[in-house]
CSV table of C-alpha atoms in Angstrom, one decimal:
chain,number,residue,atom,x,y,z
A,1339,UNK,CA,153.8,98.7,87.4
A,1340,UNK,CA,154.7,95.1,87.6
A,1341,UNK,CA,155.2,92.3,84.6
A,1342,UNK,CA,151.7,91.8,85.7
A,1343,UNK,CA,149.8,94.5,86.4
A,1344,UNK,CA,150.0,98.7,86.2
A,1345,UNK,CA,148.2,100.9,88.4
A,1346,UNK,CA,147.3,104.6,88.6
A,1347,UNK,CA,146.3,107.0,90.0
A,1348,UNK,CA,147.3,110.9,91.3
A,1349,UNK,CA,148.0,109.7,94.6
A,1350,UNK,CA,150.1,106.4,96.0
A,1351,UNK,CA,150.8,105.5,99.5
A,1352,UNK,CA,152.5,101.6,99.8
A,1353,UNK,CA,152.8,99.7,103.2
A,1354,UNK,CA,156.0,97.8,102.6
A,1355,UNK,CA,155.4,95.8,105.7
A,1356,UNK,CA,152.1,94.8,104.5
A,1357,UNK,CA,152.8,94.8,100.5
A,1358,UNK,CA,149.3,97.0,99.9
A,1359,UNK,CA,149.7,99.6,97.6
A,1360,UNK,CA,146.4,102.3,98.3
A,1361,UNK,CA,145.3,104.7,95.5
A,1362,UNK,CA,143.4,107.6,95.8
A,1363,UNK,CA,142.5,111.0,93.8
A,1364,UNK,CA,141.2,110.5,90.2
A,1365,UNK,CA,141.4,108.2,87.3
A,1366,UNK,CA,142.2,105.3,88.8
A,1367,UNK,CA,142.8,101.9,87.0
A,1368,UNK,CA,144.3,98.9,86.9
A,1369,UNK,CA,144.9,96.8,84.0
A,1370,UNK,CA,146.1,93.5,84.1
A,1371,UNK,CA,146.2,91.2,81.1
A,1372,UNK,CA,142.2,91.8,79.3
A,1373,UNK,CA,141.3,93.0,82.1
A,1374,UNK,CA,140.8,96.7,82.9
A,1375,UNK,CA,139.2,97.9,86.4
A,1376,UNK,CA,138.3,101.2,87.1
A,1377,UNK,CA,137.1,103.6,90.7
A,1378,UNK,CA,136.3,107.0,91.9
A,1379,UNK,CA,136.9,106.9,96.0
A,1380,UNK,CA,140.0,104.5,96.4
A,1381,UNK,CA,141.9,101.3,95.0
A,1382,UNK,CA,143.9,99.1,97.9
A,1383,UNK,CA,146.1,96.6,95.9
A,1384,UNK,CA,147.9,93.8,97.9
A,1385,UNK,CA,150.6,92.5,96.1
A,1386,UNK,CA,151.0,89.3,97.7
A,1387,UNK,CA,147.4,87.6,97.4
A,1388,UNK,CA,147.1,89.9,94.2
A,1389,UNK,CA,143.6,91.0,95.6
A,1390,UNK,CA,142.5,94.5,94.9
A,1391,UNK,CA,139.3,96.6,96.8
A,1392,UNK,CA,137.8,99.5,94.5
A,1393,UNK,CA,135.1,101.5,96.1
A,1394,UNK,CA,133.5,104.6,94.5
A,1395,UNK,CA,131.8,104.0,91.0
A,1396,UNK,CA,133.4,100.6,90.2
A,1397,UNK,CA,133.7,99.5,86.9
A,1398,UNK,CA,135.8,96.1,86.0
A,1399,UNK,CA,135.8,95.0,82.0
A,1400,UNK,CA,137.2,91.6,81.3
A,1401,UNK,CA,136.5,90.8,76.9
A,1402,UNK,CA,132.5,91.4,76.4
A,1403,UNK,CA,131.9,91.3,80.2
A,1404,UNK,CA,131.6,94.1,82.7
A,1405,UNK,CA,130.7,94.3,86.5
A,1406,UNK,CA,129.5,97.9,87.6
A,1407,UNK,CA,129.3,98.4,91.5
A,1408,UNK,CA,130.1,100.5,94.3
A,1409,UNK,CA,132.4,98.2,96.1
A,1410,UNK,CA,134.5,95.5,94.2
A,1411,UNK,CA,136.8,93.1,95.4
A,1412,UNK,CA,138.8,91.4,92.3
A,1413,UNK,CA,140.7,88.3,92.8
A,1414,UNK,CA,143.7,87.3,90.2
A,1415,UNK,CA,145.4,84.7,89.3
A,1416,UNK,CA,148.9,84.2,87.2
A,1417,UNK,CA,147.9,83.0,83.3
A,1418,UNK,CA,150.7,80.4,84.3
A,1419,UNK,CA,149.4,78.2,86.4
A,1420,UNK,CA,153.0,76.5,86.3
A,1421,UNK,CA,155.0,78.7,88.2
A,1422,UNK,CA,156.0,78.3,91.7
A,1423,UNK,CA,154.0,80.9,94.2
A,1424,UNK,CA,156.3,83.3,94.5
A,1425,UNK,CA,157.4,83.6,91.3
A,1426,UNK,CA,153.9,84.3,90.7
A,1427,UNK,CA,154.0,86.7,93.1
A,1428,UNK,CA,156.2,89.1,91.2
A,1429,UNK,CA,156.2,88.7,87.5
A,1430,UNK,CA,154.3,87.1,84.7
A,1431,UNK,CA,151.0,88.0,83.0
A,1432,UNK,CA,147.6,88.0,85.5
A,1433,UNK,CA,143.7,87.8,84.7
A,1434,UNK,CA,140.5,88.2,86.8
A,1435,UNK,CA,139.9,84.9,88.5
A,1436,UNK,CA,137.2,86.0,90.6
A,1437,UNK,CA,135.4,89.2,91.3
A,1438,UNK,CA,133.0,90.1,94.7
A,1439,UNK,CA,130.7,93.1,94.3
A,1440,UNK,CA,128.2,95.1,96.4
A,1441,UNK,CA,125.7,98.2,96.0
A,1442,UNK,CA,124.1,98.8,93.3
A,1443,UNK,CA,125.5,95.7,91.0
A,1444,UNK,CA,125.2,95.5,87.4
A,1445,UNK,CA,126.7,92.6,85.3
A,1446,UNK,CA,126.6,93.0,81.6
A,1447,UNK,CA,127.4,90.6,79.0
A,1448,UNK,CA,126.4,90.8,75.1
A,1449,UNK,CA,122.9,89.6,75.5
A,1450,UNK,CA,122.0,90.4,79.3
A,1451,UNK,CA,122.2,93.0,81.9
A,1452,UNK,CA,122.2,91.3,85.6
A,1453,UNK,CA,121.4,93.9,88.9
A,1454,UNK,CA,121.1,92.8,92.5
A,1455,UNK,CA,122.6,94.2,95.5
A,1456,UNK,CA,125.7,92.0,96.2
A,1457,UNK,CA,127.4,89.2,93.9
A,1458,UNK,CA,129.9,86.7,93.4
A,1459,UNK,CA,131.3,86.7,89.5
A,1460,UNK,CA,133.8,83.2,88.9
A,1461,UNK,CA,135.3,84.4,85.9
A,1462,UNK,CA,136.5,80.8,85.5
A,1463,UNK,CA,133.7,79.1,85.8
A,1464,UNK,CA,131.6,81.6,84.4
A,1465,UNK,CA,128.8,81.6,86.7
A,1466,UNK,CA,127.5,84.5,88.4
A,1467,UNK,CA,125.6,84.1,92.4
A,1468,UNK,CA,123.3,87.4,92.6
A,1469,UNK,CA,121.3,88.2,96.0
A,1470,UNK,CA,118.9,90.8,96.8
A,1471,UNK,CA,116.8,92.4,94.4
A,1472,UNK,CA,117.8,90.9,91.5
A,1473,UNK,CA,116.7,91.5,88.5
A,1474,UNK,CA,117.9,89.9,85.1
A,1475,UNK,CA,116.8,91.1,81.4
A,1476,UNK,CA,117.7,89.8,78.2
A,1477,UNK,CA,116.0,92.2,75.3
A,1478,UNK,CA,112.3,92.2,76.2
A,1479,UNK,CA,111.9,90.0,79.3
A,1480,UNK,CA,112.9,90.7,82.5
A,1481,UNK,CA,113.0,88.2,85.4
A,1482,UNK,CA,113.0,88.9,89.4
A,1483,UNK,CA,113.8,87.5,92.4
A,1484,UNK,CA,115.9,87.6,95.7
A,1485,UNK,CA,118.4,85.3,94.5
A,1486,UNK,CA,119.3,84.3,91.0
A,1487,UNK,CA,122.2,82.3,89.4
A,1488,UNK,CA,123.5,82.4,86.0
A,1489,UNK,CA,125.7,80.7,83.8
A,1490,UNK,CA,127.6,83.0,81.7
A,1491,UNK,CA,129.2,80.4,79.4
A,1492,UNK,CA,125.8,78.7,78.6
A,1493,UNK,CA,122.9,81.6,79.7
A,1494,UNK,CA,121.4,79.1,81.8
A,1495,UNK,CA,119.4,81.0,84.5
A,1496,UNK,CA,118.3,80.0,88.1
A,1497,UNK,CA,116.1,82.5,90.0
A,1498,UNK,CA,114.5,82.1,93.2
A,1499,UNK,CA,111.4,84.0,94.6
A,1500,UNK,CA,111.9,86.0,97.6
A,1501,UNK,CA,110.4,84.0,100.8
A,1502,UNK,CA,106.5,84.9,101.6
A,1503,UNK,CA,106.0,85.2,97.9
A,1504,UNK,CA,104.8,82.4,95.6
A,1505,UNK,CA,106.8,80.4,93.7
């Protein structure tokens, strides 16, 4: 545990050359500000660049938001943009900045479900890059495409059709 961030898990091993902290064995989780991230296989934590690689049944919760996978890679940032790097390094409250997932992808917000093979979630910007098979449904409808976009913050979708297909 950190000011920022606790992890677990039933096994620990840290690199203190490297600053990576690697979890294995079950329940494993870290929580960091709103944000909650869960795996089954492994969780590799670098302290430093505060960039963390869950494989194995990957679920990450941020508010009304959630990105299911099989691999994640979650980028965070300090909620106080104001303090020197690395101060923000080592203490201080942290939330999702970014998040990079592949395999079986599933982002789900309260009035659509998003699946593709790989994506690039910008918590910040709250606009979601989806490619291969994807596939998003709100209620009823459901679109599909190779590559889609979608703008959390205003549900603004963008889907493209996959090439040798008509528009």
């Amino acid at each position: 545990a950190s000011a920022a961030e606790t992890l677990a898990g039933d096994r620990a091993t840290f690199d203190l050359a490297n600053n990576v902290l690697l979890l294995t064995g079950d329940q494993l989780r870290l929580e960091s500000g709103d944000s909650v991230i869960t795996a089954e296989e492994s969780m590799e934590y670098a302290t430093r660049t505060r960039t963390l690689v869950a494989t194995g049944n990957v679920h990450a919760r941020q508010g009304e938001r959630e990105v299911r996978a099989k691999r994640l890679k979650a980028f965070l940032r300090p909620t106080n943009q104001t303090q020197a790097p690395r101060q923000n390094a080592t203490g201080g409250a942290s939330r999702l900045r970014r998040i990079e997932a592949e395999g079986n992808v599933r982002i789900v917000t309260p009035n659509d479900v998003m699946r593709s093979d790989q994506a690039v979630y910008d918590l910040d910007a709250g606009v979601a890059q989806l490619t291969g098979a994807v596939k998003i449904t709100r209620g009823e409808t459901q679109l599909n495409g190779c590559t889609g976009e979608m703008d959390l913050k205003t549900g603004a979708r963008r889907l493209l059709a996959c090439s040798g297909t008509a528009a």
